[in-house]
Amino acid sequence: MARKNYLFTSESVSEGHPDKVCDRISDAVVDTFLAADPYSRVACETLTTTNLIVLAGEVRGPASITAERIEQVAREAVREIGYEQAGFHWKNALVQVHLHAQSADIARGVDAAGNKDEGAGDQGIMFGYAVRETDQLMPAPIHYAHAILRRMAADRHSGKAKGFGPDSKSQVTLQYEDGKPVRATSVVVSTQHQEGLSQDEVREMVRPYVLATLPEGWMCPEQEFYVNPTGKFVIGGPDGDAGLTGRKIIVDTYGGAAPHGGGAFSGKDPTKVDRSAAYACRYLAKNVVAAGLADRCTIQLSYAIGVSKPLSLYVDLHGTGQVDEAKLERTLMDVMNLSPRGIREHLGLNRPIYARTAAYGHFGREPDADGGFSWERLDLVDELRAAFGAR
């Protein structure tokens, strides 16, 4: 029997966190290639440390996208985040580009040819999740952890909050009663700040963002509100800690409230099912919950490299379902082509829409008019209801 009363914690990190700087650069490279050729192939990894940015990986795309162009893309991404510090500056950092041609063996397995459909870019398992805890059908702890940092970042960029630096982290612990979140029991925010600000001053700068984010009456006890617990956070970003692409995969997804297949998203074009199939799983799970077929839904897909059809589809409604799970699995295979090509075409993924996903989560966002976050659409709700005779 599932527990009804418990504490659950999720964390988020800002766009200026060292690992997120790397995710942003890698996804900016993906966007650059897809803008030039929607069928480009990109697998870009980034490392950052004190005034150094290193890009490595495999690409296949227009020759016009040179190493010099990639360097410019990386610098612009860092500038947009807001790094103009002595130890990490968008203009002064050394940028090394080590991208090379995609493996011919991988390309042969992925490319469509003759009667062969496009295959998956790698083997792996992917998960999607939705739950009726927030309007976005996301787990509440990760939803609020993201929202605190997004509010802080918005005011930092606008100039309203002049004391914040780009690097920050949040952590929200919620009390669940009868399976539902009812209040925060602790909140942790660590944020880079200007020299000369005291811990108490930073605490009061952060407090309004937490209060504005949590539902009324949910604020944690004062003694459980932690801001910069070490007391000082002036040196931040890649100058304070090295960053790597793909190290914040739980932040990117459901904050630990659902399984994760292990594959990162950022830096990968949509032929890589680590990314596209995880988006498809979220899309299906969200539509299942929105259609009223369950209050909670986990979906798993699996693939083999070079093979177009998924090897398996698994649905778990966690005892909240109004329909048979086995029938739902068959229905989901009918309402969406879950081959790599089918996912890309259904969700319109061959577009430069990825840099915006690199911070504050890939899920629980509003779909954009240009196709960004298309996996958050609810356009399967009516079809799923009809398949089960639901209203």
Short mmCIF file of C-alpha atoms in Angstrom, two decimals:
data_model
loop_
_atom_site.label_atom_id
_atom_site.label_comp_id
_atom_site.label_asym_id
_atom_site.label_seq_id
_atom_site.Cartn_x
_atom_site.Cartn_y
_atom_site.Cartn_z
CA MET A 1 0.00 0.00 0.00
CA ALA A 2 1.32 3.44 -0.94
CA ARG A 3 2.28 5.78 1.89
CA LYS A 4 -0.12 8.66 2.46
CA ASN A 5 1.81 10.83 4.93
CA TYR A 6 5.44 11.72 4.29
CA LEU A 7 7.97 14.43 3.40
CA PHE A 8 9.36 14.77 -0.12
CA THR A 9 12.11 17.09 -1.35
CA SER A 10 13.18 18.34 -4.78
CA GLU A 11 15.86 20.79 -5.85
CA SER A 12 16.38 23.17 -8.75
CA VAL A 13 19.39 25.08 -10.02
CA SER A 14 19.48 28.34 -11.96
CA GLU A 15 20.72 29.03 -15.47
CA GLY A 16 23.97 30.30 -13.93
CA HIS A 17 24.77 27.04 -12.17
CA PRO A 18 27.97 25.62 -13.75
CA ASP A 19 26.24 22.52 -15.11
CA LYS A 20 23.37 24.58 -16.47
CA VAL A 21 25.79 26.94 -18.22
CA CYS A 22 27.04 23.85 -20.03
CA ASP A 23 23.51 22.66 -20.85
CA ARG A 24 22.67 26.10 -22.25
CA ILE A 25 25.76 26.19 -24.46
CA SER A 26 25.17 22.66 -25.73
CA ASP A 27 21.53 23.36 -26.54
CA ALA A 28 22.45 26.65 -28.22
CA VAL A 29 24.70 24.60 -30.51
CA VAL A 30 21.80 22.24 -31.26
CA ASP A 31 19.59 25.23 -32.13
CA THR A 32 22.27 26.69 -34.38
CA PHE A 33 22.48 23.51 -36.44
CA LEU A 34 18.72 22.91 -36.60
CA ALA A 35 18.10 26.51 -37.67
CA ALA A 36 20.45 25.96 -40.61
CA ASP A 37 19.28 22.41 -41.42
CA PRO A 38 16.36 20.79 -39.56
CA TYR A 39 17.89 17.36 -40.11
CA SER A 40 21.29 18.12 -38.66
CA ARG A 41 22.76 15.65 -36.20
CA VAL A 42 24.27 16.99 -33.00
CA ALA A 43 25.70 15.42 -29.85
CA CYS A 44 27.49 18.27 -28.10
CA GLU A 45 29.05 18.11 -24.63
CA THR A 46 30.39 21.18 -22.84
CA LEU A 47 32.80 21.59 -19.92
CA THR A 48 33.36 24.89 -18.12
CA THR A 49 35.76 26.03 -15.43
CA THR A 50 37.58 29.26 -14.59
CA ASN A 51 37.55 31.28 -17.84
CA LEU A 52 37.54 28.12 -19.96
CA ILE A 53 34.80 26.61 -22.15
CA VAL A 54 35.45 23.31 -23.94
CA LEU A 55 33.02 21.81 -26.45
CA ALA A 56 33.35 18.25 -27.77
CA GLY A 57 31.16 15.79 -29.62
CA GLU A 58 29.83 14.74 -32.99
CA VAL A 59 27.89 16.71 -35.57
CA ARG A 60 26.58 16.43 -39.10
CA GLY A 61 25.32 19.62 -40.65
CA PRO A 62 26.06 22.58 -42.91
CA ALA A 63 29.72 23.39 -43.47
CA SER A 64 28.84 27.05 -42.88
CA ILE A 65 28.68 26.32 -39.15
CA THR A 66 32.37 26.62 -38.43
CA ALA A 67 34.32 26.38 -35.20
CA GLU A 68 34.40 30.17 -35.15
CA ARG A 69 30.60 30.27 -35.36
CA ILE A 70 30.30 27.74 -32.52
CA GLU A 71 32.64 29.85 -30.39
CA GLN A 72 30.43 32.86 -31.00
CA VAL A 73 27.35 30.85 -30.01
CA ALA A 74 29.01 29.76 -26.77
CA ARG A 75 30.05 33.30 -25.84
CA GLU A 76 26.58 34.64 -26.57
CA ALA A 77 24.98 31.99 -24.36
CA VAL A 78 27.25 32.95 -21.45
CA ARG A 79 26.56 36.65 -22.04
CA GLU A 80 22.80 36.07 -21.96
CA ILE A 81 23.11 34.21 -18.65
CA GLY A 82 24.93 37.24 -17.26
CA TYR A 83 28.54 36.24 -16.60
CA GLU A 84 30.88 39.21 -16.69
CA GLN A 85 33.09 38.27 -13.76
CA ALA A 86 36.86 38.19 -13.49
CA GLY A 87 36.90 34.40 -13.19
CA PHE A 88 34.28 33.73 -15.87
CA HIS A 89 33.50 36.32 -18.54
CA TRP A 90 31.71 35.78 -21.81
CA LYS A 91 34.22 37.91 -23.67
CA ASN A 92 37.47 36.84 -22.00
CA ALA A 93 37.05 33.08 -21.48
CA LEU A 94 39.08 30.75 -23.68
CA VAL A 95 36.75 28.72 -25.91
CA GLN A 96 37.96 25.43 -27.40
CA VAL A 97 35.80 23.68 -30.00
CA HIS A 98 36.44 19.97 -30.58
CA LEU A 99 33.36 18.91 -32.54
CA HIS A 100 33.91 16.34 -35.29
CA ALA A 101 31.87 14.39 -37.82
CA GLN A 102 29.25 11.92 -36.63
CA SER A 103 30.33 8.27 -36.66
CA ALA A 104 29.46 6.62 -39.98
CA ASP A 105 28.40 3.50 -38.08
CA ILE A 106 25.88 5.45 -36.00
CA ALA A 107 24.64 7.35 -39.04
CA ARG A 108 24.06 4.09 -40.92
CA GLY A 109 21.84 2.78 -38.13
CA VAL A 110 19.87 5.96 -37.66
CA ASP A 111 19.33 7.11 -41.24
CA ALA A 112 16.31 5.99 -43.23
CA ALA A 113 17.23 4.06 -46.37
CA GLY A 114 15.12 2.11 -48.86
CA ASN A 115 12.40 0.33 -46.87
CA LYS A 116 14.19 1.01 -43.58
CA ASP A 117 12.63 3.72 -41.42
CA GLU A 118 14.77 6.05 -39.35
CA GLY A 119 16.19 4.18 -36.36
CA ALA A 120 16.73 5.29 -32.79
CA GLY A 121 20.00 7.11 -32.19
CA ASP A 122 20.83 4.87 -29.25
CA GLN A 123 19.42 2.13 -27.06
CA GLY A 124 17.85 3.12 -23.76
CA ILE A 125 14.82 3.53 -21.55
CA MET A 126 12.85 6.75 -21.14
CA PHE A 127 10.18 7.77 -18.63
CA GLY A 128 7.39 10.32 -18.53
CA TYR A 129 5.24 11.36 -15.60
CA ALA A 130 2.24 13.48 -14.71
CA VAL A 131 0.38 13.95 -11.45
CA ARG A 132 -2.56 16.01 -10.31
CA GLU A 133 -0.63 18.10 -7.75
CA THR A 134 -0.31 21.38 -9.68
CA ASP A 135 -2.09 23.01 -12.59
CA GLN A 136 0.87 21.99 -14.76
CA LEU A 137 0.36 18.34 -13.71
CA MET A 138 3.86 18.31 -12.23
CA PRO A 139 5.05 17.15 -8.81
CA ALA A 140 4.68 20.09 -6.44
CA PRO A 141 8.20 20.09 -4.90
CA ILE A 142 10.06 20.50 -8.21
CA HIS A 143 7.43 22.92 -9.51
CA TYR A 144 7.94 25.32 -6.60
CA ALA A 145 11.73 24.86 -6.52
CA HIS A 146 11.90 25.92 -10.18
CA ALA A 147 9.48 28.81 -9.71
CA ILE A 148 11.48 30.42 -6.90
CA LEU A 149 14.63 30.58 -9.04
CA ARG A 150 12.81 31.72 -12.18
CA ARG A 151 11.35 34.68 -10.29
CA MET A 152 14.76 35.59 -8.90
CA ALA A 153 16.39 35.30 -12.33
CA ALA A 154 13.71 37.44 -13.98
CA ASP A 155 14.33 40.29 -11.53
CA ARG A 156 18.10 39.88 -11.87
CA HIS A 157 17.87 40.23 -15.65
CA SER A 158 15.51 43.20 -15.43
CA GLY A 159 17.73 44.98 -12.93
CA LYS A 160 15.08 44.96 -10.21
CA ALA A 161 17.22 42.67 -8.03
CA LYS A 162 20.71 44.13 -8.30
CA GLY A 163 22.39 42.08 -5.59
CA PHE A 164 21.90 38.60 -7.07
CA GLY A 165 24.52 36.79 -9.15
CA PRO A 166 23.70 34.24 -11.86
CA ASP A 167 24.44 31.10 -9.83
CA SER A 168 21.77 29.80 -7.44
CA LYS A 169 20.10 26.67 -6.12
CA SER A 170 16.82 25.97 -4.35
CA GLN A 171 15.41 23.02 -2.43
CA VAL A 172 11.82 22.60 -1.28
CA THR A 173 10.54 19.96 1.16
CA LEU A 174 6.79 19.47 1.27
CA GLN A 175 4.59 17.68 3.79
CA TYR A 176 2.15 15.23 2.19
CA GLU A 177 -1.03 14.28 4.03
CA ASP A 178 -3.37 11.68 2.60
CA GLY A 179 -1.14 11.67 -0.47
CA LYS A 180 -1.46 15.39 -1.17
CA PRO A 181 1.02 18.25 -0.55
CA VAL A 182 -0.23 20.61 2.15
CA ARG A 183 2.71 22.79 3.28
CA ALA A 184 6.46 23.34 3.12
CA THR A 185 8.49 22.07 6.05
CA SER A 186 11.80 23.54 4.84
CA VAL A 187 13.09 25.75 2.05
CA VAL A 188 16.74 26.17 1.10
CA VAL A 189 18.01 28.86 -1.29
CA SER A 190 21.68 29.45 -1.99
CA THR A 191 22.37 32.37 -4.28
CA GLN A 192 25.47 34.09 -5.53
CA HIS A 193 25.48 37.72 -4.44
CA GLN A 194 27.44 40.94 -4.59
CA GLU A 195 30.43 41.40 -2.30
CA GLY A 196 29.54 43.23 0.90
CA LEU A 197 26.04 41.82 1.43
CA SER A 198 25.52 40.03 4.73
CA GLN A 199 23.79 36.68 5.09
CA ASP A 200 20.80 38.39 6.76
CA GLU A 201 20.54 40.90 3.92
CA VAL A 202 20.55 38.14 1.29
CA ARG A 203 17.98 36.21 3.33
CA GLU A 204 15.57 39.15 3.24
CA MET A 205 16.22 39.64 -0.47
CA VAL A 206 15.24 36.01 -1.10
CA ARG A 207 12.23 35.83 1.24
CA PRO A 208 9.71 37.66 -1.02
CA TYR A 209 10.38 35.24 -3.88
CA VAL A 210 9.62 32.23 -1.70
CA LEU A 211 6.47 33.82 -0.27
CA ALA A 212 5.26 34.80 -3.75
CA THR A 213 5.81 31.26 -5.05
CA LEU A 214 4.37 29.02 -2.36
CA PRO A 215 0.59 28.88 -1.90
CA GLU A 216 -0.74 31.03 0.91
CA GLY A 217 -0.10 29.48 4.31
CA TRP A 218 2.52 27.05 2.99
CA MET A 219 5.65 28.89 4.17
CA CYS A 220 7.95 26.77 6.27
CA PRO A 221 8.81 27.59 9.90
CA GLU A 222 11.37 30.39 10.22
CA GLN A 223 14.01 28.08 11.66
CA GLU A 224 13.65 25.85 8.57
CA PHE A 225 14.18 28.69 6.08
CA TYR A 226 17.82 28.43 5.02
CA VAL A 227 19.49 31.05 2.82
CA ASN A 228 23.18 30.68 1.97
CA PRO A 229 23.83 28.34 4.91
CA THR A 230 27.62 28.73 4.51
CA GLY A 231 27.21 32.49 5.02
CA LYS A 232 28.85 33.83 1.86
CA PHE A 233 28.45 33.04 -1.84
CA VAL A 234 30.35 35.60 -3.93
CA ILE A 235 32.49 33.29 -6.07
CA GLY A 236 30.06 31.30 -8.18
CA GLY A 237 29.44 29.73 -11.54
CA PRO A 238 32.21 27.88 -13.37
CA ASP A 239 34.82 29.92 -11.50
CA GLY A 240 33.68 28.32 -8.26
CA ASP A 241 32.92 24.82 -9.53
CA ALA A 242 33.50 23.07 -12.85
CA GLY A 243 30.41 22.36 -14.96
CA LEU A 244 29.46 19.57 -17.37
CA THR A 245 26.55 18.98 -19.72
CA GLY A 246 23.95 16.53 -18.46
CA ARG A 247 24.71 16.43 -14.74
CA LYS A 248 21.30 17.75 -13.61
CA ILE A 249 18.95 15.20 -15.13
CA ILE A 250 16.68 14.98 -12.08
CA VAL A 251 16.38 18.77 -11.98
CA ASP A 252 15.49 18.60 -15.68
CA THR A 253 12.65 16.13 -15.15
CA TYR A 254 10.51 15.43 -12.06
CA GLY A 255 12.74 16.20 -9.11
CA GLY A 256 13.05 12.53 -8.16
CA ALA A 257 9.30 11.94 -7.92
CA ALA A 258 9.39 9.60 -10.93
CA PRO A 259 11.89 7.16 -12.45
CA HIS A 260 14.58 8.40 -14.83
CA GLY A 261 16.17 6.38 -17.61
CA GLY A 262 19.58 7.93 -17.05
CA GLY A 263 20.04 9.76 -20.35
CA ALA A 264 20.56 13.51 -20.42
CA PHE A 265 18.66 15.79 -22.82
CA SER A 266 20.81 18.84 -23.54
CA GLY A 267 23.15 18.88 -26.51
CA LYS A 268 21.23 16.21 -28.42
CA ASP A 269 19.23 16.56 -31.62
CA PRO A 270 15.78 14.88 -31.67
CA THR A 271 16.94 11.66 -33.36
CA LYS A 272 18.39 10.86 -29.93
CA VAL A 273 15.54 9.11 -28.12
CA ASP A 274 17.07 10.05 -24.75
CA ARG A 275 15.52 13.41 -25.52
CA SER A 276 12.65 12.93 -27.98
CA ALA A 277 11.15 9.79 -26.42
CA ALA A 278 11.33 11.29 -22.92
CA TYR A 279 9.36 14.22 -24.32
CA ALA A 280 6.86 11.80 -25.87
CA CYS A 281 6.46 9.96 -22.55
CA ARG A 282 5.69 13.21 -20.74
CA TYR A 283 3.26 14.22 -23.50
CA LEU A 284 1.35 10.96 -23.23
CA ALA A 285 1.35 10.87 -19.43
CA LYS A 286 0.14 14.47 -19.20
CA ASN A 287 -2.70 13.83 -21.64
CA VAL A 288 -3.73 10.68 -19.75
CA VAL A 289 -4.05 12.64 -16.48
CA ALA A 290 -5.65 15.66 -18.15
CA ALA A 291 -8.22 13.35 -19.75
CA GLY A 292 -9.28 12.19 -16.30
CA LEU A 293 -8.13 8.60 -16.88
CA ALA A 294 -5.91 8.73 -13.77
CA ASP A 295 -4.63 11.13 -11.14
CA ARG A 296 -1.07 9.90 -11.58
CA CYS A 297 0.66 8.27 -14.53
CA THR A 298 4.13 6.92 -15.27
CA ILE A 299 5.05 5.80 -18.80
CA GLN A 300 8.17 3.97 -19.93
CA LEU A 301 9.44 3.45 -23.48
CA SER A 302 12.49 1.46 -24.59
CA TYR A 303 14.47 1.45 -27.83
CA ALA A 304 17.38 -0.28 -29.58
CA ILE A 305 19.89 1.66 -31.66
CA GLY A 306 19.00 1.60 -35.35
CA VAL A 307 15.53 0.12 -34.73
CA SER A 308 12.53 2.31 -35.46
CA LYS A 309 9.80 0.71 -33.35
CA PRO A 310 9.87 0.93 -29.56
CA LEU A 311 10.66 -2.38 -27.90
CA SER A 312 8.17 -1.81 -25.10
CA LEU A 313 5.63 0.61 -23.69
CA TYR A 314 4.66 0.36 -20.01
CA VAL A 315 2.00 2.30 -18.12
CA ASP A 316 1.59 2.55 -14.35
CA LEU A 317 -1.40 4.48 -13.00
CA HIS A 318 -0.35 3.92 -9.37
CA GLY A 319 -3.76 2.68 -8.28
CA THR A 320 -5.45 5.92 -9.41
CA GLY A 321 -6.62 4.74 -12.83
CA GLN A 322 -10.14 4.75 -14.16
CA VAL A 323 -9.19 2.44 -17.07
CA ASP A 324 -7.36 -0.83 -17.67
CA GLU A 325 -3.62 -0.20 -17.97
CA ALA A 326 -3.02 -2.88 -20.60
CA LYS A 327 -5.74 -1.41 -22.80
CA LEU A 328 -4.30 2.06 -22.25
CA GLU A 329 -0.90 0.84 -23.44
CA ARG A 330 -2.47 -0.39 -26.69
CA THR A 331 -4.43 2.83 -27.08
CA LEU A 332 -1.36 5.01 -26.67
CA MET A 333 0.43 3.05 -29.40
CA ASP A 334 -2.56 3.77 -31.65
CA VAL A 335 -2.89 7.50 -30.98
CA MET A 336 0.81 8.29 -31.56
CA ASN A 337 3.50 6.86 -33.81
CA LEU A 338 6.29 6.27 -31.29
CA SER A 339 9.07 5.64 -33.79
CA PRO A 340 11.81 8.31 -33.62
CA ARG A 341 10.53 9.83 -36.86
CA GLY A 342 6.92 9.67 -35.67
CA ILE A 343 7.76 11.45 -32.43
CA ARG A 344 9.76 14.17 -34.20
CA GLU A 345 6.99 14.84 -36.69
CA HIS A 346 4.11 14.66 -34.19
CA LEU A 347 5.78 17.07 -31.77
CA GLY A 348 7.57 19.18 -34.40
CA LEU A 349 10.99 18.67 -32.83
CA ASN A 350 13.20 19.54 -35.83
CA ARG A 351 13.27 23.20 -34.85
CA PRO A 352 15.62 25.48 -32.89
CA ILE A 353 13.61 25.27 -29.67
CA TYR A 354 16.07 23.81 -27.20
CA ALA A 355 18.17 26.55 -25.56
CA ARG A 356 15.06 27.65 -23.64
CA THR A 357 14.74 24.18 -22.11
CA ALA A 358 18.20 24.22 -20.54
CA ALA A 359 17.16 25.69 -17.17
CA TYR A 360 14.11 25.44 -14.87
CA GLY A 361 12.98 22.08 -16.20
CA HIS A 362 11.96 20.57 -19.52
CA PHE A 363 8.47 19.80 -18.24
CA GLY A 364 5.62 21.77 -16.71
CA ARG A 365 6.18 24.72 -19.07
CA GLU A 366 3.69 26.47 -21.33
CA PRO A 367 3.79 25.51 -25.04
CA ASP A 368 5.24 28.30 -27.17
CA ALA A 369 3.73 29.63 -30.40
CA ASP A 370 6.85 28.61 -32.36
CA GLY A 371 6.60 24.97 -31.24
CA GLY A 372 8.71 25.13 -28.11
CA PHE A 373 7.56 22.78 -25.33
CA SER A 374 5.16 21.11 -27.77
CA TRP A 375 5.23 18.04 -25.53
CA GLU A 376 3.19 20.03 -22.98
CA ARG A 377 0.18 20.28 -25.31
CA LEU A 378 -3.09 18.63 -24.31
CA ASP A 379 -4.34 17.84 -27.80
CA LEU A 380 -4.83 14.09 -27.20
CA VAL A 381 -7.34 14.54 -24.38
CA ASP A 382 -10.50 14.21 -26.49
CA GLU A 383 -9.15 11.21 -28.41
CA LEU A 384 -8.19 9.39 -25.22
CA ARG A 385 -11.55 10.09 -23.61
CA ALA A 386 -13.34 8.83 -26.71
CA ALA A 387 -11.28 5.64 -26.75
CA PHE A 388 -12.55 4.80 -23.27
CA GLY A 389 -16.05 6.23 -23.59
CA ALA A 390 -15.20 8.92 -21.05
CA ARG A 391 -16.64 12.43 -21.00
#
